[in-house]
XYZ file of N, CA and C in Angstrom:
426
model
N 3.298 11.038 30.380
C 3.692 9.636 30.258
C 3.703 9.242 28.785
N 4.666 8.549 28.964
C 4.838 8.214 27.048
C 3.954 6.859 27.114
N 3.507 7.087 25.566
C 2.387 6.095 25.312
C 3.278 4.494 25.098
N 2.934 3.267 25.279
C 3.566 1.828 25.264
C 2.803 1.947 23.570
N 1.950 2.109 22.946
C 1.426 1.817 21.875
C 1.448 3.227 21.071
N 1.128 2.871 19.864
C 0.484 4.415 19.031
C -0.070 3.626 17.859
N -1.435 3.764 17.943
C -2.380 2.951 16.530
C -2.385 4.143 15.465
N -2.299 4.713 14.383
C -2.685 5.524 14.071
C -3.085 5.342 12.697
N -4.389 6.107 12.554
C -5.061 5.311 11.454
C -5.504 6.416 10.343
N -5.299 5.610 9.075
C -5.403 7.191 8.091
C -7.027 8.005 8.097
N -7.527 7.306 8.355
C -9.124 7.802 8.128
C -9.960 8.047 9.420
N -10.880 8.981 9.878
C -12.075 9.636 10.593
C -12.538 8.780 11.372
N -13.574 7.872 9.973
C -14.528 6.945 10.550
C -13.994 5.854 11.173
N -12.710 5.438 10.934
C -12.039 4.355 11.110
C -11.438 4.742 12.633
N -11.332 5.384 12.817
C -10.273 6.289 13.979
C -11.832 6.551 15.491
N -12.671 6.849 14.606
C -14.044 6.968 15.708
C -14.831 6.088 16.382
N -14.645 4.648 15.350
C -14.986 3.448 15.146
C -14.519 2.454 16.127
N -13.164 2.637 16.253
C -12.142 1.615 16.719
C -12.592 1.487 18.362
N -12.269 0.562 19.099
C -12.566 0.234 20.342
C -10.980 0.844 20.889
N -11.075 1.175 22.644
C -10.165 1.238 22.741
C -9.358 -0.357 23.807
N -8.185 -0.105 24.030
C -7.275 -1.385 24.608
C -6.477 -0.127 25.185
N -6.136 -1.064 26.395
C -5.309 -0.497 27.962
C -4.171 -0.278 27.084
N -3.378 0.882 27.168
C -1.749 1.083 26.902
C -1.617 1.420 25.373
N -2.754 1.625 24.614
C -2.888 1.780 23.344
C -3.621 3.292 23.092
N -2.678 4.326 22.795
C -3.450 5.416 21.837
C -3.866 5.775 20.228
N -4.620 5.745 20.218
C -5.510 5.755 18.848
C -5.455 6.970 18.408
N -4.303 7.734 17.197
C -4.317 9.109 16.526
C -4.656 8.544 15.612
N -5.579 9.609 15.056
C -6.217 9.979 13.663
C -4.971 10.845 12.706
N -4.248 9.804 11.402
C -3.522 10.703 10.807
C -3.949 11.583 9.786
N -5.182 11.627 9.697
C -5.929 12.669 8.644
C -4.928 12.712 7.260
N -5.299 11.677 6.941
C -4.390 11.448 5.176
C -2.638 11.937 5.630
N -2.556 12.548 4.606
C -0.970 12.537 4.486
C -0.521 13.728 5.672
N -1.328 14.241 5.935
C -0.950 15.785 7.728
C 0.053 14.254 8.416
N -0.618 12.773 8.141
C 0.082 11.913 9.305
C 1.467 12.074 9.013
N 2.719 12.377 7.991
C 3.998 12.267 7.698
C 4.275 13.959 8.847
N 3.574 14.943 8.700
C 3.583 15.518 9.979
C 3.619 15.310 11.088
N 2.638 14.809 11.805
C 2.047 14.518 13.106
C 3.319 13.713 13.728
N 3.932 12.831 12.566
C 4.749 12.024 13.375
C 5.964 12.479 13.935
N 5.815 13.480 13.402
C 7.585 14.618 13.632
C 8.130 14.713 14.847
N 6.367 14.678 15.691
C 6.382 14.930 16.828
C 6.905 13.951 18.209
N 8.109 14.502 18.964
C 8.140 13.691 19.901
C 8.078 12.445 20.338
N 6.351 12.712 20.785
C 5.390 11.659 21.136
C 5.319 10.578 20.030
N 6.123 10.752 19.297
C 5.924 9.390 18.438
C 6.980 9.060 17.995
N 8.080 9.304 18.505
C 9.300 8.959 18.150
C 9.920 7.396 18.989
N 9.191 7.325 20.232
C 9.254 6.378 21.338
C 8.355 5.749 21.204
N 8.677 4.302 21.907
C 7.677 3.005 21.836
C 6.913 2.748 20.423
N 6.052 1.618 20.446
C 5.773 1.044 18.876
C 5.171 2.145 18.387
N 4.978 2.347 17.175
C 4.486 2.973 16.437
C 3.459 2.251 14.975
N 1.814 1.884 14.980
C 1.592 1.200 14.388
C 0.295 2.223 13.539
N 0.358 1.973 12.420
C -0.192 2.349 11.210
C -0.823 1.514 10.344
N -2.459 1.942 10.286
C -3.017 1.580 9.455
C -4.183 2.068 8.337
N -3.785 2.209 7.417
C -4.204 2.904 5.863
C -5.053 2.619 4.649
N -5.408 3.050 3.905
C -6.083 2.757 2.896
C -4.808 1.504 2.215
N -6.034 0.694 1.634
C -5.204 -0.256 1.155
C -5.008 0.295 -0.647
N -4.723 1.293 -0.694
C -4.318 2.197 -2.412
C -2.974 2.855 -2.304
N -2.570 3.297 -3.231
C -1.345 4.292 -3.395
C -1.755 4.737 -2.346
N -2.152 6.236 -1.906
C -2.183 7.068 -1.072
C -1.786 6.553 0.329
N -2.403 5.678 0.671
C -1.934 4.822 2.112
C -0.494 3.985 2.406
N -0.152 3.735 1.001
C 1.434 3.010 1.134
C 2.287 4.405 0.859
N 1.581 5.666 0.097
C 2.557 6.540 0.397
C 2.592 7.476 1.508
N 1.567 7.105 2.242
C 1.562 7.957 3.515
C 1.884 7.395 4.612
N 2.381 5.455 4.632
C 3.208 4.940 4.876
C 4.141 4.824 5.055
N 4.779 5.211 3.852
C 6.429 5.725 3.458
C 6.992 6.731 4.056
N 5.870 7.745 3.590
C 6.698 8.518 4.530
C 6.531 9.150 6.298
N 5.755 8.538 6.826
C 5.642 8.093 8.117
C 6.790 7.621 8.670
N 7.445 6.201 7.768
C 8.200 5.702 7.998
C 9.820 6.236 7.881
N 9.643 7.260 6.887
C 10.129 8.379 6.882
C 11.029 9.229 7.985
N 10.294 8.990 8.788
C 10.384 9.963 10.074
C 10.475 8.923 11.782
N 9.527 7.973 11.082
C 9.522 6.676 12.310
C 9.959 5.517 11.901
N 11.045 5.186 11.225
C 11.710 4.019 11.118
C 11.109 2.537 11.569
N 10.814 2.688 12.550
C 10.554 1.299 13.403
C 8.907 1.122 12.937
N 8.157 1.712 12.071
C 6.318 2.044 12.350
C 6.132 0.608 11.864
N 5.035 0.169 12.526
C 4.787 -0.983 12.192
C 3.267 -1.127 11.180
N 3.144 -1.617 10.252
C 1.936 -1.545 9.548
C 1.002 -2.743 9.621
N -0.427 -1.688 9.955
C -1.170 -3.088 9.793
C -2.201 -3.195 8.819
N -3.105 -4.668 8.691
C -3.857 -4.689 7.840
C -3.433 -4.394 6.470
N -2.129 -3.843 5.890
C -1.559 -3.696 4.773
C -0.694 -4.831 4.290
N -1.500 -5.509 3.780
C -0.628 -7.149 3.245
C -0.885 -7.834 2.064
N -0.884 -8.552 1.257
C -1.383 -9.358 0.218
C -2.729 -10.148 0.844
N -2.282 -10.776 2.150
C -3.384 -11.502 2.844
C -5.175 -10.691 2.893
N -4.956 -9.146 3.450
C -5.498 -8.463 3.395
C -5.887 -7.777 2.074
N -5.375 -7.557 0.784
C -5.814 -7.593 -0.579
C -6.489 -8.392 -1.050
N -6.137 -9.564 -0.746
C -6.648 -10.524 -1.667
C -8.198 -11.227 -0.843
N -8.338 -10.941 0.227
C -9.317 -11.070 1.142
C -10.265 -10.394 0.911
N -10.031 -8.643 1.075
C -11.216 -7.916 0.144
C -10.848 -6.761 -1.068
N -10.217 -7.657 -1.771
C -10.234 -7.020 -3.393
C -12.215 -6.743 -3.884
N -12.491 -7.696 -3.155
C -14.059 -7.360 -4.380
C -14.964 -5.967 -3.739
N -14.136 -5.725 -2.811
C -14.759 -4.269 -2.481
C -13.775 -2.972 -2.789
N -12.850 -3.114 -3.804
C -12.053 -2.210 -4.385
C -12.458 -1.946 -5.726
N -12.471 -0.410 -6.001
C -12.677 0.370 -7.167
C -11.732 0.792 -7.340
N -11.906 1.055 -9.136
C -10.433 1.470 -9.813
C -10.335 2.822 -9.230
N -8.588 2.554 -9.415
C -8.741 4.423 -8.687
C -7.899 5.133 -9.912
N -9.358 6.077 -10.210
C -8.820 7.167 -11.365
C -7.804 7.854 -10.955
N -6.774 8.042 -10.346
C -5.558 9.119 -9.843
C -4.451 8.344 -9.896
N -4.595 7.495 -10.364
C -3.362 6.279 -9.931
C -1.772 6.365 -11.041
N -0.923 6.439 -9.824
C 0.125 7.551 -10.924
C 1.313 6.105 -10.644
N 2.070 5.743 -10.959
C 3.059 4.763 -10.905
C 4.125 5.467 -9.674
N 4.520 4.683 -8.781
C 5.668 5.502 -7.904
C 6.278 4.638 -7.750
N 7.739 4.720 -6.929
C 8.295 3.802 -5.889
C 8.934 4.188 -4.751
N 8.977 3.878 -3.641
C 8.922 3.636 -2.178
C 10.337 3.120 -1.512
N 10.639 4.292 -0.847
C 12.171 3.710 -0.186
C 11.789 2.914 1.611
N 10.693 2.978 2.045
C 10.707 2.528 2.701
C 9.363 1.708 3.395
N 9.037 1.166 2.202
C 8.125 -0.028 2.772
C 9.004 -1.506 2.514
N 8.537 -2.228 3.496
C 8.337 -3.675 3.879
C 8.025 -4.180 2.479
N 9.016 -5.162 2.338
C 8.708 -6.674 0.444
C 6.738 -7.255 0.573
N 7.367 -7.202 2.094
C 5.412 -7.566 1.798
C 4.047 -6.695 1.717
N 4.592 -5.221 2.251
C 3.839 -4.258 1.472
C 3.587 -3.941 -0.106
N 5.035 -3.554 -0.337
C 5.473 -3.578 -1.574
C 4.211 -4.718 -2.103
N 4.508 -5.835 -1.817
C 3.632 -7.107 -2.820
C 2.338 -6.857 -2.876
N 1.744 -5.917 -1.829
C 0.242 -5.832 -1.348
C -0.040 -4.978 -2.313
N 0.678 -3.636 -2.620
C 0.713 -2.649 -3.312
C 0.662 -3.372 -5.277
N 1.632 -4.187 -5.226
C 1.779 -5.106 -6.447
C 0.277 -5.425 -6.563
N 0.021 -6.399 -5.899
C -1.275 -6.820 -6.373
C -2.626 -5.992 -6.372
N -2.322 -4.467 -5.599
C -3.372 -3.807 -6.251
C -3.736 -3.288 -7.478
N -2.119 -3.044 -8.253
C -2.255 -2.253 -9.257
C -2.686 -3.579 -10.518
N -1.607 -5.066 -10.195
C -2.004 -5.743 -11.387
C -3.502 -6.866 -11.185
N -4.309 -6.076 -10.275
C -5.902 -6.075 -10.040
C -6.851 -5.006 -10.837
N -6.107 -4.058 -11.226
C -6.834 -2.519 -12.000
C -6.254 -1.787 -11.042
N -5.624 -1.461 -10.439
C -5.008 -0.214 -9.641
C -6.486 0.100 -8.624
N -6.407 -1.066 -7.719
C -7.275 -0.946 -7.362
C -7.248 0.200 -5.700
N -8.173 0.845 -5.556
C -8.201 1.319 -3.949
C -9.335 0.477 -3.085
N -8.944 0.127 -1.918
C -9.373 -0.398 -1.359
C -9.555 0.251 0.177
N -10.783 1.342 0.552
C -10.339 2.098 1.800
C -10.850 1.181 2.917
N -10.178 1.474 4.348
C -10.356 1.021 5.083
C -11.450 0.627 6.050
N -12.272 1.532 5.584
C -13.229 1.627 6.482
C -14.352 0.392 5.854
N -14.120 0.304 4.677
C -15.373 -0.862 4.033
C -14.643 -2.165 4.347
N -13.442 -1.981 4.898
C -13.140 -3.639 5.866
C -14.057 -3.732 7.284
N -14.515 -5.303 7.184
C -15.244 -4.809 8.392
C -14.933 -5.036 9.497
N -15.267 -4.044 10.082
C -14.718 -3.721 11.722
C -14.188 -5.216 12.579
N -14.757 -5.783 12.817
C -14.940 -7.025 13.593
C -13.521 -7.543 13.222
N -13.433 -8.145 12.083
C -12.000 -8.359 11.205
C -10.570 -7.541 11.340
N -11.054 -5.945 11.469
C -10.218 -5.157 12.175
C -9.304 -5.323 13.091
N -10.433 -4.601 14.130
C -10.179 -5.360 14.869
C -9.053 -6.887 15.727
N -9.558 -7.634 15.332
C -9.095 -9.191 15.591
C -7.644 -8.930 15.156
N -7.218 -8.280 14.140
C -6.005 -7.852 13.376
C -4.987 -7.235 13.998
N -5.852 -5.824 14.212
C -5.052 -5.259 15.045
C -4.553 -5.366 16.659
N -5.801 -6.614 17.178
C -5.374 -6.830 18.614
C -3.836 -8.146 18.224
N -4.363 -8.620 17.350
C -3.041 -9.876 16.803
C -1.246 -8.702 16.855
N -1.852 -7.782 16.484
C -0.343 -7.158 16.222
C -0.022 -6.382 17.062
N -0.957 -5.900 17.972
C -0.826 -4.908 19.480
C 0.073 -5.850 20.598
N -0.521 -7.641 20.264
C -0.362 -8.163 21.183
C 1.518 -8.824 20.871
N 1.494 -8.591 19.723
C 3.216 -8.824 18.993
C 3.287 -10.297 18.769
């Protein structure tokens, strides 16, 4: 049976963490393996929703997700969500300048305001759950 949902989330703890909801499967994209995983089939049908480190690495493992799943829907990746918990983001020493053929203006902006913050990373898991959560049932529910 094909899944009505697909949450799939870049990180472990975040992925182990999560509660589950009726009609919703929860893959772990283990960093960038997720521009793989999605190749597959099973994720070519029904929503497809993604959620990532709020740093480079997560808008580019975004991209190219999207890459492959056109329709993926992203969550928790927003300005709203930057600017909410910037004070738990550290500079990230790796931080290389790129650009992105296929994120969303309001990713893009989220991404903006990390770098002209200090290029900041912001991982997911030090958002807290509860907040998560509430987020992702807001966007499960459309």
């Amino acid at each position: 049976q094909e899944p009505q949902v697909i949450l799939m989330v870049e990180n472990l703890d975040s992925f182990l963490a999560l509660p589950t909801w009726p009609g919703v499967t929860i893959a772990w994209g283990a960093g960038y393996r997720a521009v793989d995983i999605v190749r597959g089939p099973y994720f070519s049908n029904g929503r497809l929703l993604y959620w990532g480190d709020l740093d480079l690495d997560g808008f580019k493992i975004l991209d190219g997700v999207r890459s492959h799943v056109p329709h993926t829907e992203s969550v928790l990746m927003n300005s709203e969500t930057v600017s909410r918990w910037r004070y738990l983001g550290v500079a990230d020493r790796e931080f290389k300048a790129e650009s992105f053929d296929n994120l969303h203006d309001f990713e893009s902006d989220a991404l903006d305001l990390l770098i002209t913050d200090g290029e900041l990373r912001i991982e997911q898991e030090r958002i807290r759950l509860d907040v998560a959560v509430e987020e992702i049932e807001k966007v499960i529910r459309g």
